[in-house]
C-alpha atoms as one frame of an Amber mdcrd trajectory, in Angstrom:
protein
  13.798  14.840  -4.040  10.371  14.014  -5.459   7.432  14.931  -3.277   5.770
  11.868  -1.709   2.348  13.563  -1.597   0.407  16.037  -3.698  -1.261  19.244
  -2.518  -4.012  20.757  -4.650  -4.042  24.522  -5.259  -7.023  24.928  -2.908
  -5.239  22.950  -0.171  -2.028  24.999  -0.517  -3.948  28.278  -0.317  -5.949
  27.122   2.708  -2.863  25.803   4.534  -0.951  29.056   3.984  -4.005  31.094
   4.970  -4.499  29.068   8.178  -0.828  29.412   9.140  -0.924  33.188   8.639
  -4.328  33.792  10.214  -3.385  31.902  13.357   0.158  33.327  13.461   1.555
  29.804  13.590   5.391  29.937  13.766   7.589  28.790  10.865   8.748  25.878
  13.001   5.375  24.217  12.332   4.420  22.269   9.248   1.539  20.213   7.942
   1.729  16.715   9.408   0.446  13.967   7.133   0.267  10.545   8.739  -1.753
   7.540   9.783  -3.734   6.734  12.876  -4.294   3.093  13.626  -2.962   0.088
  11.757  -1.336   0.265   8.356  -4.125  -1.580   6.541  -7.092  -0.249   8.500
  -5.630   3.119   9.476  -7.097   6.504   8.690  -5.153   9.485   7.418  -4.519
  12.340   9.825  -3.637  15.953   9.074  -2.600  18.643  11.488  -0.093  21.369
  12.219   2.877  20.166  14.221   6.605  20.563  14.785   9.114  18.050  13.453
  10.431  15.234  15.616  13.456  12.996  15.193  11.208  10.461  13.406  10.063
  12.863  10.690  11.106  13.473   7.130  10.515  17.121   6.183   9.549  18.165
   2.657   8.983  21.602   1.170   6.142  21.198  -1.311   5.565  24.386  -3.288
   6.144  26.600  -0.268   4.376  24.369   2.267   6.415  22.544   4.901   5.134
  18.957   5.146   6.106  16.568   7.948   5.797  12.827   7.509   6.822  10.284
  10.128   9.379   7.993   8.460   7.431   5.010   9.804   4.308   6.199   7.907
   6.045   7.273   4.709   5.430   4.094   2.729   1.703   4.316   3.505   1.226
   7.964   2.511   3.262   8.027  -0.711   0.994   9.085  -3.542  -1.810  10.593
  -1.460  -3.414  13.850  -2.505  -4.509  16.491  -0.001  -7.381  18.724  -1.101
  -9.624  21.311   0.524 -13.327  21.179  -0.223 -16.193  23.476   0.618 -19.659
  21.985   0.496 -23.166  22.135   1.905 -22.104  20.052   4.905 -19.161  22.293
   5.734 -15.607  22.587   4.588 -12.423  20.738   5.315  -9.413  18.876   4.087
  -9.724  15.579   2.295  -7.029  12.980   1.775  -7.309  10.470  -1.024  -4.871
   7.808  -2.049  -3.941   7.152  -5.624  -5.529   3.999  -6.933  -2.982   1.247
  -7.250  -3.276  -0.712 -10.483
C-alpha cells in the first residue's frame, strides 16, 4: 500500500528519538490529522493510540495513524522537522495541486 504522506529524514529521526527518549510504548504512533473544517482546517500532529476510525501505516519504521475521515485531506502532505532561530518543531506542508 502506497504511503499517503511523506516523512523527511529529519522528521523520521526526530520522531524515533522522541519515542525512545520519552519511553513511549509501541502501541503509540504519530497521528496526522485535521482540526477544524476540511477547507479551513489546520494540520495536527501528535503521538496517540489507534482508534476504530484510524488507518495505520508503517512508513519507513514509523507508525502513522490517520483518521479515515481525514485521509482524503492529508494525502500528499509532507512532515518535516526544522530547527531555526525561533525554535524547532514539526512542519506540515501539502503538495501543491496543479
